[in-house]
Tab-separated table of C-alpha atoms and ligand atoms in Angstrom:
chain	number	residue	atom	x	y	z
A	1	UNK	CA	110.752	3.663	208.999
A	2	UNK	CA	113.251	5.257	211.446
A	3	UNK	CA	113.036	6.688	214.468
A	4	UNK	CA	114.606	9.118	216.419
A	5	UNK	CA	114.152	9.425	220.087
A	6	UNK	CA	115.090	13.055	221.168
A	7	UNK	CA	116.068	14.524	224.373
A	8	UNK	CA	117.256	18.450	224.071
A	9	UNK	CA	119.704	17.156	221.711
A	10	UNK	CA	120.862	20.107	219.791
A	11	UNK	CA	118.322	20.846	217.310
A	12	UNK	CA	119.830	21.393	214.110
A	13	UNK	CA	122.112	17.938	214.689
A	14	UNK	CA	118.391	15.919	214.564
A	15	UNK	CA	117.097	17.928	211.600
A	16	UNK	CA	120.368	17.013	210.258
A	17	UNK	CA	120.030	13.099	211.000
A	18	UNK	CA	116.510	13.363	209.766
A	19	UNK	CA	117.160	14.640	206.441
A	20	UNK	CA	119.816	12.349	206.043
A	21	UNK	CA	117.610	9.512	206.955
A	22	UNK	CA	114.555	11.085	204.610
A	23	UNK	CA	116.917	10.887	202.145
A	24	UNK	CA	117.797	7.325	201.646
A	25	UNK	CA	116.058	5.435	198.716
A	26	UNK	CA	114.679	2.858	201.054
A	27	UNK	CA	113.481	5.467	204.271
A	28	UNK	CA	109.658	5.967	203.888
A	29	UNK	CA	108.972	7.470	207.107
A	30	UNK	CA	110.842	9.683	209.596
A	31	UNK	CA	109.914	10.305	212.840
A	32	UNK	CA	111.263	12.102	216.033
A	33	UNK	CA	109.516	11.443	219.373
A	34	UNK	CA	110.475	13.730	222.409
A	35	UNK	CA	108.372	14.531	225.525
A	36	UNK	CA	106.100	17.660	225.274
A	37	UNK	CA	108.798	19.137	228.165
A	38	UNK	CA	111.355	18.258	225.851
A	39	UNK	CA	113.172	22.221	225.231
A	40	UNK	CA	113.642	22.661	221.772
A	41	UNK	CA	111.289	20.057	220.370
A	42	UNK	CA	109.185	22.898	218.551
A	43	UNK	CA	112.237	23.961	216.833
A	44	UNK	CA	113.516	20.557	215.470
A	45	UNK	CA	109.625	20.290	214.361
A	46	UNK	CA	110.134	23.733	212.069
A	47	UNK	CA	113.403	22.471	210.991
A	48	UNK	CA	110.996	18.396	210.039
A	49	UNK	CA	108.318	20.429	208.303
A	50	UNK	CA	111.086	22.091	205.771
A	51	UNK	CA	112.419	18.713	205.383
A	52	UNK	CA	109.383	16.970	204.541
A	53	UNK	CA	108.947	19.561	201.683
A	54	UNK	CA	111.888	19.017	200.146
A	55	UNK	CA	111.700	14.796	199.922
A	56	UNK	CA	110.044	11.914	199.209
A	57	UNK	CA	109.789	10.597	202.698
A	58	UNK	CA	106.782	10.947	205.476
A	59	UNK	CA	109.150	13.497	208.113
A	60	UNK	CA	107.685	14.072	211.178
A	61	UNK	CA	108.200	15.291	215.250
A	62	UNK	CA	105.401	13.331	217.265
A	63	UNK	CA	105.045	13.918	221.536
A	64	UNK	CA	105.422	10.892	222.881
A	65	UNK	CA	102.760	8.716	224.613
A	66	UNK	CA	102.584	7.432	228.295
A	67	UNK	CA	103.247	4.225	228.011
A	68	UNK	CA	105.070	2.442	230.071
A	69	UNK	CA	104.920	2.580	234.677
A	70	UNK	CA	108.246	3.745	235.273
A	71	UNK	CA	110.124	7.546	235.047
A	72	UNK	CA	108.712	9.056	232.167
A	73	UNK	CA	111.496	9.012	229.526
A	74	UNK	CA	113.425	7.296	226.188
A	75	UNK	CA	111.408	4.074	226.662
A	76	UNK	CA	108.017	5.441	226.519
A	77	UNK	CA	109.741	7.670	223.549
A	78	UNK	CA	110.979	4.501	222.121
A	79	UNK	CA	107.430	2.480	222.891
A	80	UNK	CA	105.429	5.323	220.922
A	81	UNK	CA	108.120	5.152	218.151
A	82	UNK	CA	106.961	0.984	218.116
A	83	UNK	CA	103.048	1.544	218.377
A	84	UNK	CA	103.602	3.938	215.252
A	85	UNK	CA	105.188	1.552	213.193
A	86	UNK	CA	103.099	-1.286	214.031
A	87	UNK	CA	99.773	1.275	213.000
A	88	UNK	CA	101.957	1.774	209.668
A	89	UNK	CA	102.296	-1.199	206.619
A	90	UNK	CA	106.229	-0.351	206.876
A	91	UNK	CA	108.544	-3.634	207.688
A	92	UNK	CA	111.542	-2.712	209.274
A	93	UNK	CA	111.854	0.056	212.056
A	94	UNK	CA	115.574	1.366	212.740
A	95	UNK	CA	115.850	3.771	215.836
A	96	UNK	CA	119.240	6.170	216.295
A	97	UNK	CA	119.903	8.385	218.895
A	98	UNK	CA	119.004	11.867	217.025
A	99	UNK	CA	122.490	13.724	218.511
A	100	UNK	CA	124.997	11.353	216.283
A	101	UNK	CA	126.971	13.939	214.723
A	102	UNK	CA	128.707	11.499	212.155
A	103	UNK	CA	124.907	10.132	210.910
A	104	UNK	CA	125.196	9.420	207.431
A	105	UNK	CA	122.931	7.094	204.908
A	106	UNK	CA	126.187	4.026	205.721
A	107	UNK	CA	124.015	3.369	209.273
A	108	UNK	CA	121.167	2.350	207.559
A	109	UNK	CA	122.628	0.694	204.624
A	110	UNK	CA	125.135	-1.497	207.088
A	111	UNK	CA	121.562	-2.443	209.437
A	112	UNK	CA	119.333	-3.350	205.802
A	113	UNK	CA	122.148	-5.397	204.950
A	114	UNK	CA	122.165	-7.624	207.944
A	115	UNK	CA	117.923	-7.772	207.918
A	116	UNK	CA	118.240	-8.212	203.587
A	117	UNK	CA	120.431	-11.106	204.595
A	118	UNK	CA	117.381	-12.256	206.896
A	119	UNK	CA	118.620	-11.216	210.868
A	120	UNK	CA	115.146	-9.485	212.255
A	121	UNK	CA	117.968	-7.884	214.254
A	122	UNK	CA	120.436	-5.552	213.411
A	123	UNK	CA	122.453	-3.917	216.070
A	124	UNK	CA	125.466	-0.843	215.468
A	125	UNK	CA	128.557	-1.706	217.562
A	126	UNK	CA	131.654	0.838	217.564
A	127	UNK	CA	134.999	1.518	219.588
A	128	UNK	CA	134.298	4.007	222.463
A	129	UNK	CA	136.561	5.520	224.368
A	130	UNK	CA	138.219	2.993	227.405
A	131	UNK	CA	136.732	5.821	229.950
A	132	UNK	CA	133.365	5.659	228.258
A	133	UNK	CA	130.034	3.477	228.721
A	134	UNK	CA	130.580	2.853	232.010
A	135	UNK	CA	127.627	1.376	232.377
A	136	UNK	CA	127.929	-0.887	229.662
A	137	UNK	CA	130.880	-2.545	231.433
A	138	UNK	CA	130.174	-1.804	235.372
A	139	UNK	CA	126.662	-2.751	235.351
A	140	UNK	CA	124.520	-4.320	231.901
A	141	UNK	CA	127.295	-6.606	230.771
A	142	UNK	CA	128.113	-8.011	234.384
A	143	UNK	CA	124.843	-8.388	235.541
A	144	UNK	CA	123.748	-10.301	232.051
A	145	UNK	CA	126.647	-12.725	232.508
A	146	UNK	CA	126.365	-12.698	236.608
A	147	UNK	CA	122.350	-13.435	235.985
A	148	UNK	CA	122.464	-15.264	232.354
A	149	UNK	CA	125.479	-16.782	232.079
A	150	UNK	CA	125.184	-19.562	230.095
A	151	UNK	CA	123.418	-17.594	227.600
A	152	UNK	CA	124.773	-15.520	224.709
A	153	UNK	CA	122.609	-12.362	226.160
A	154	UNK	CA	126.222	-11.359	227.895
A	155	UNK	CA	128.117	-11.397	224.836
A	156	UNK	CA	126.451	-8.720	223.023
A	157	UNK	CA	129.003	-5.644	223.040
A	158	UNK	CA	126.586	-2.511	222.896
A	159	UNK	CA	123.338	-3.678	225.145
A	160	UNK	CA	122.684	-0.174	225.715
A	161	UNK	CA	122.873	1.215	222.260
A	162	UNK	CA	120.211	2.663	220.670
A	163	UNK	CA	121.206	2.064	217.358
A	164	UNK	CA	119.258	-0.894	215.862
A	165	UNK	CA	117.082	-2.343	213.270
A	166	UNK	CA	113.781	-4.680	213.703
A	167	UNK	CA	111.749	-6.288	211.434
A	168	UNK	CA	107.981	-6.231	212.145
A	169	UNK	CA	107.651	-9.871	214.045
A	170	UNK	CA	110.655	-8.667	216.470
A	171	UNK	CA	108.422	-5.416	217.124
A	172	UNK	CA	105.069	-6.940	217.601
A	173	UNK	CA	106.739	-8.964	220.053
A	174	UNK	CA	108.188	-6.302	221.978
A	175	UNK	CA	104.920	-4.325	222.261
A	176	UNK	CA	103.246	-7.173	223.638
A	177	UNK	CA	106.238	-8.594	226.200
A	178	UNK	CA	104.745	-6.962	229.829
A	179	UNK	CA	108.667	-6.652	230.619
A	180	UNK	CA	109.272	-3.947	227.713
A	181	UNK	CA	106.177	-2.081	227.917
A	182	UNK	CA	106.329	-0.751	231.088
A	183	UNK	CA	109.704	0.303	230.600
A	184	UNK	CA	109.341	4.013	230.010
A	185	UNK	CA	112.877	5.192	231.732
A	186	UNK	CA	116.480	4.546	230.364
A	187	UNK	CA	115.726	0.505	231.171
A	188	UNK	CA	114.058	-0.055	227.547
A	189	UNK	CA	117.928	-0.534	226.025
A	190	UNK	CA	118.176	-3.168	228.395
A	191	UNK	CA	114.676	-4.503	228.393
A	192	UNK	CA	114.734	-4.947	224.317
A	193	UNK	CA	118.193	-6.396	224.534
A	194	UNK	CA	117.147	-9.001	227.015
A	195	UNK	CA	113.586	-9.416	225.223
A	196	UNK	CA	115.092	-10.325	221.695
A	197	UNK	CA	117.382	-12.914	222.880
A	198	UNK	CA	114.619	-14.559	225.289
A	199	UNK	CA	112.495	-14.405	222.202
A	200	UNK	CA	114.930	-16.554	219.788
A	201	UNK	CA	116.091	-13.831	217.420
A	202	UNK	CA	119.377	-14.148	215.775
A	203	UNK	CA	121.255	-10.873	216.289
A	204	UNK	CA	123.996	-9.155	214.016
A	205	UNK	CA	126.293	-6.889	215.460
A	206	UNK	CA	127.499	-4.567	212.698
A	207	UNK	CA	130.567	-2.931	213.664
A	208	UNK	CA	131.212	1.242	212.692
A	209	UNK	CA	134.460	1.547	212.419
A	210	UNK	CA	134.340	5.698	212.898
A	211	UNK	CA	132.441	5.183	216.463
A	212	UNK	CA	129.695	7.262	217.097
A	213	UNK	CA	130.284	11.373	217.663
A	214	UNK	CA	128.076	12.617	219.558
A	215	UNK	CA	128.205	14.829	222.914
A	216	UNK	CA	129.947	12.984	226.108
A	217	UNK	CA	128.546	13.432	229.112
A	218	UNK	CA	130.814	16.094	232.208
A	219	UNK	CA	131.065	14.361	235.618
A	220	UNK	CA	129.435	11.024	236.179
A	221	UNK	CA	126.697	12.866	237.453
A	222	UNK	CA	125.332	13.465	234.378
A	223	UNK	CA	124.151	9.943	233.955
A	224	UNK	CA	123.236	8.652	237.383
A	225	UNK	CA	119.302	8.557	236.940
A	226	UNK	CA	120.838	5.806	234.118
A	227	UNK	CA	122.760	3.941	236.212
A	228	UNK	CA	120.339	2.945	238.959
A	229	UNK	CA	117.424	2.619	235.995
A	230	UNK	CA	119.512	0.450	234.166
A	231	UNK	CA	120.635	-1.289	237.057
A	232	UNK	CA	117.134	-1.729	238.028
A	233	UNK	CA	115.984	-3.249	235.055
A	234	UNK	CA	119.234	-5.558	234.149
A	235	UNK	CA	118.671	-6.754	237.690
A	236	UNK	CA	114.982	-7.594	236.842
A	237	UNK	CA	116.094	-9.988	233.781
A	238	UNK	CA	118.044	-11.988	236.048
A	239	UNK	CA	114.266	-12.904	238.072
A	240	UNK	CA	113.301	-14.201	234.813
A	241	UNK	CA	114.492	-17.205	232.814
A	242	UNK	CA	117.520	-17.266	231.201
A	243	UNK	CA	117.385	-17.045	226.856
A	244	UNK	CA	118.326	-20.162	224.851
A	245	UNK	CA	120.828	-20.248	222.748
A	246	UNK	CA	119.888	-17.815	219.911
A	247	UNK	CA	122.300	-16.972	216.436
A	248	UNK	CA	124.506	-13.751	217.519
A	249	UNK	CA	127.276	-13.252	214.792
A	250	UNK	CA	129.894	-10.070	215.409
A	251	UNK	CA	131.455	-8.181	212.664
A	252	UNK	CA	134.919	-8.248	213.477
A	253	UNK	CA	136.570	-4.892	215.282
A	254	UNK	CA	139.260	-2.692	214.707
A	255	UNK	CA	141.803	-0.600	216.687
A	256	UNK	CA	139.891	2.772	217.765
A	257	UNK	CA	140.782	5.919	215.535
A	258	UNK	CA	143.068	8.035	217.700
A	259	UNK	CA	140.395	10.420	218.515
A	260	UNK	CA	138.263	7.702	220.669
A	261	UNK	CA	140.973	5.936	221.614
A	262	UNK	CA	143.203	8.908	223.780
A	263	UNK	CA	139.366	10.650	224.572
A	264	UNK	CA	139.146	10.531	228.184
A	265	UNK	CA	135.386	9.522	228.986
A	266	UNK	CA	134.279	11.552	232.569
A	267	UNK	CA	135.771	14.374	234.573
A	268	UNK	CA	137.369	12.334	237.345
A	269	UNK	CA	138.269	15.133	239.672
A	270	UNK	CA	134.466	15.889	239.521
A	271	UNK	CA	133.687	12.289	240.585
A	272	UNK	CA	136.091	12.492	243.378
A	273	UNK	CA	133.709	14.819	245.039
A	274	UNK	CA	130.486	12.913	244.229
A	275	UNK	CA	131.765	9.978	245.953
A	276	UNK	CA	132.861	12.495	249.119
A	277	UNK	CA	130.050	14.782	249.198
A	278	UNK	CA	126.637	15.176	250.295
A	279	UNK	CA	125.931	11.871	252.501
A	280	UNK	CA	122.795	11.463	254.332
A	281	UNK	CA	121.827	10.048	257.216
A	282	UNK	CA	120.202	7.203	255.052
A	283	UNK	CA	122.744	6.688	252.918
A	284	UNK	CA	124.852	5.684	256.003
A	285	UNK	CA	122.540	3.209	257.100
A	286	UNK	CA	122.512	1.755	253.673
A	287	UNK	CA	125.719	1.444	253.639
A	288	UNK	CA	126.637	-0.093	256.753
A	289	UNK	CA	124.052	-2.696	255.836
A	290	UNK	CA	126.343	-4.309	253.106
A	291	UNK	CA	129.122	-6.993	254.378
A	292	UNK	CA	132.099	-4.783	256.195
A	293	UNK	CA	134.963	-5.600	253.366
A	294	UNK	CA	132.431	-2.962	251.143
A	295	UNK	CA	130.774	-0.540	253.488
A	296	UNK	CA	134.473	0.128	255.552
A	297	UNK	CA	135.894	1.406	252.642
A	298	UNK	CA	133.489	2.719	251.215
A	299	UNK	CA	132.432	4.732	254.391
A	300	UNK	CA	135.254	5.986	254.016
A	301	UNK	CA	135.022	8.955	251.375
A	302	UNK	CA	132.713	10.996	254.138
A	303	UNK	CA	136.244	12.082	255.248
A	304	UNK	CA	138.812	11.016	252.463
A	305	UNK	CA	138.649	9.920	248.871
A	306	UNK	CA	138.471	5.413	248.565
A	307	UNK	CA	138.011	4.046	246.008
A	308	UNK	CA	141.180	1.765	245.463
A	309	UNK	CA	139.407	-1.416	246.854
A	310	UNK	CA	136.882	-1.448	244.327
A	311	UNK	CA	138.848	-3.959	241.949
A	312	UNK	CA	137.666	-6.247	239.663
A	313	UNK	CA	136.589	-9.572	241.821
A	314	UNK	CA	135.526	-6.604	244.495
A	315	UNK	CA	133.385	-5.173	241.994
A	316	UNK	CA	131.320	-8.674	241.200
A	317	UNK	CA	130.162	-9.038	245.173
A	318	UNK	CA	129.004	-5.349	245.196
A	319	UNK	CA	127.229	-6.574	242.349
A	320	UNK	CA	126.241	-9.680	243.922
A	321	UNK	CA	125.348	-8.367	247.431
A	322	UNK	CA	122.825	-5.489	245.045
A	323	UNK	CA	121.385	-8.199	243.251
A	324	UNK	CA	119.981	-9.381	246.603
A	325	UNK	CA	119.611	-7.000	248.751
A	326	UNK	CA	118.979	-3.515	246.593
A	327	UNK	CA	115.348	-1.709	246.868
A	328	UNK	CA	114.602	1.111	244.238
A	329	UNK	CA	114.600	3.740	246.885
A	330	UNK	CA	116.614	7.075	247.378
A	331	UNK	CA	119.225	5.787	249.680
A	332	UNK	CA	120.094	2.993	247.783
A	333	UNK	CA	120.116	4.637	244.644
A	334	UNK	CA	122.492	7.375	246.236
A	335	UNK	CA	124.485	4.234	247.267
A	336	UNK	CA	124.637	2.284	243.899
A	337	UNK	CA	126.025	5.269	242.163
A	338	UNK	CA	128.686	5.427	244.725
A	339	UNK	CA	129.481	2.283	244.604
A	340	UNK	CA	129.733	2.757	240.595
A	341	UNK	CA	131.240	6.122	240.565
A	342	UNK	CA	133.875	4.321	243.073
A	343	UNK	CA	134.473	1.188	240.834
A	344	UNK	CA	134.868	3.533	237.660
A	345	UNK	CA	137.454	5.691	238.730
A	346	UNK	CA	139.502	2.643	240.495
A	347	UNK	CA	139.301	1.344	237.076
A	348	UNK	CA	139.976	4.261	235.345
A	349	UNK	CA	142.760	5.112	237.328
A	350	UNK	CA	144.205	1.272	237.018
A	351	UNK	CA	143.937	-0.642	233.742
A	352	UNK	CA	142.673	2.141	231.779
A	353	UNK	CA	145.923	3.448	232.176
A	354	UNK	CA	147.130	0.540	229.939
A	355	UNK	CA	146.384	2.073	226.622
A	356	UNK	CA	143.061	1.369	225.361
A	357	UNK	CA	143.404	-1.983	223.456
A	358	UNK	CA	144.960	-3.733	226.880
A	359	UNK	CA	141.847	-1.716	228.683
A	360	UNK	CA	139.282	-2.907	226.229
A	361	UNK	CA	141.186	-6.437	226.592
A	362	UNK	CA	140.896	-6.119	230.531
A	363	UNK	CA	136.888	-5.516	230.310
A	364	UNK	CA	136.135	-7.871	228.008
A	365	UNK	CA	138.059	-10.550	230.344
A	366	UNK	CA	136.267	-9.232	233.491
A	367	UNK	CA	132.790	-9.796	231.222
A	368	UNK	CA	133.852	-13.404	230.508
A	369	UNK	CA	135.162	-13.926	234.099
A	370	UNK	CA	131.988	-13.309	236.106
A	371	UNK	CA	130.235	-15.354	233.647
A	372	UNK	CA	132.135	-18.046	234.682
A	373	UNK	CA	132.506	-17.274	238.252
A	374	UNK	CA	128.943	-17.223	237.993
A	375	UNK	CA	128.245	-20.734	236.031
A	376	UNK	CA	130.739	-22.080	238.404
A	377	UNK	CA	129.013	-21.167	240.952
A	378	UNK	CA	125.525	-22.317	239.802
A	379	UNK	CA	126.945	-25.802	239.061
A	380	UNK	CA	129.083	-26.285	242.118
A	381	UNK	CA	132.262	-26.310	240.775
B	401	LIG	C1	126.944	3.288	228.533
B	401	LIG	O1	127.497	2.931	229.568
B	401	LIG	O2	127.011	2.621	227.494
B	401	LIG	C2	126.153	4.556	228.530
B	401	LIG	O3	125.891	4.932	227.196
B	401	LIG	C3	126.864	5.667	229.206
B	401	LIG	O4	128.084	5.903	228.568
């Protein structure tokens, strides 16, 4: 069964990607979950019903449920996509994002490969460009190895994709962990990352060589409702007990194809402002809470753009200092994303300068860094 979570994606892209999935020998079930806001769902559903006619396959658009406690959003999309399958005698549920504009039958051949060769786990890995998933690298991969880190759960390269394939046991087990379901927002990436590691599952990265094409987002903007949810929930994992070691083997990479690799990611001139504008009293407050070497600087951008002090080893007590002091409230939302916004474009305007092998070399090291300033740390050395 696959599943594709949809979110005014451009409608003929997921009737594409669900033909293409309908069409694979081993695809008995399609289904696209959006909200009943979602603009454009009806149409995607016209363009399902004319694809069911034509195949073999189940093809359908269902509204998803309420589920989960949080923001309304992909997880509960993703959560209804799970109850479905688990109310259906299929085995193995693969979810992709429905606006990949390079879907084609390889996705699902490369994740029943890894679960024919027995992973419950398949997850799609694939060079993006140095500039992109941001979040991925300022805030899910730090805070794993920061919270986790002498577990594997840091290592995993694409947390927040939403590419993957599950057996049934790895499913039921989601629907039933308290920490998934009520993840309705843009958390469930993170939650169902942390979930099947904590559970035991051996995980297999397979790595697409093309990347993934699919719109990029304009000014950071666009994404900061994701930032502070996934913040909010990778800083929840690291309340809870760190996962054993579990099995994680990673195809090998490959230099990006030129088109990912010279893509810039985010207007930065845009995110100038966004750090600048708009502060409110609140905000302030906030941010004169945190320790002076942050809030001075940051302070700052209400009359001039700063951002320069937001290396690295900077970047891991920000991270620290949220981890215990952050509240999932306007102001320190607003705050967060500053702080974010701030570290991406001193990185952006640094090391990914470098060309993006040396910048994908330079996050990975910062990953493996914090993990063990972070082990260090918890052992005393
Ligand atoms: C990420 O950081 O991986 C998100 O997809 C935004 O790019």
């Amino acid at each position: 069964m696959v599943v594709f979570p949809y979110k005014a994606d451009d409608p003929a892209v997921a009737v594409a990607n669900m033909a293409t999935a309908a069409a694979h020998p081993r695809v008995r079930r399609v289904v696209t979950v959006g909200a009943a806001d979602t603009p454009l769902l009806e149409r995607v559903a016209e363009g399902a019903a004319e694809v069911a006619r034509r195949g073999h396959a189940v093809v359908e658009v269902v509204v998803q449920e309420r589920i989960g406690d949080l923001r309304p959003g992909k997880g509960d999309g993703m959560l209804t996509g799970m109850h479905l399958f688990l109310d259906s005698d299929e085995d193995r549920l693969h979810f992709y994002d429905a606006d990949i504009t390079n879907f084609d039958s390889s996705w699902i051949d490369g994740a029943e490969e890894a679960l024919d060769a027995g992973y419950p786990v398949a997850r799609h890995y694939f060079p993006r460009a140095s500039t992109d998933a941001m979040i991925t690298w300022l805030v899910t991969r730090p805070l794993f190895a920061i919270g986790h880190p002498h577990s594997g759960l840091w290592r995993i390269r694409q947390p927040l994709g939403g590419e993957l394939a599950l057996t049934r046991p790895v499913v039921e087990g989601l629907v039933a962990s308290e920490f998934v379901a009520r993840r309705s927002d843009w958390g469930i990436d993170t939650a169902i990352t942390y979930a099947v590691a904590a559970a035991g599952h051996a995980v297999y990265e397979h790595y697409v060589a093309d990347g993934k094409q699919h719109a990029l987002y304009g000014s950071l903007a666009d994404i900061e409702e994701m930032v502070w949810e996934c913040f909010e929930a990778a800083a929840d994992t690291t309340r809870l007990p760190s996962p054993a070691a579990f099995e994680h083997v990673l195809e090998p990479d490959a230099p990006a194809p030129p088109a990912i690799a010279h893509k810039v990611g985010y207007d930065v001139e845009a995110t100038i402002h966004l750090l600048m504008d708009g502060w409110s009293a609140d905000e302030v407050a906030v941010a004169e809470s945190l320790p002076s070497p942050i809030s001075g600087p940051l302070l700052d951008n209400r009359t001039r753009p700063s951002f320069a002090f937001l290396d690295a080893d900077a970047w891991y007590d920000v991270l620290a200092e949220m981890l215990a002091r952050y509240r999932p409230e306007t102001a320190w939302r607003r705050v967060l994303f500053r702080l974010w916004a701030a570290r991406a474009l001193a990185y952006t305007t640094t090391d990914a300068l470098s060309g993006h092998a040396e910048a994908m070399r330079r996050l990975e090291a910062t990953v493996v860094g914090y993990a063990s300033r972070s082990g260090n740390r918890e052992t005393g050395d």
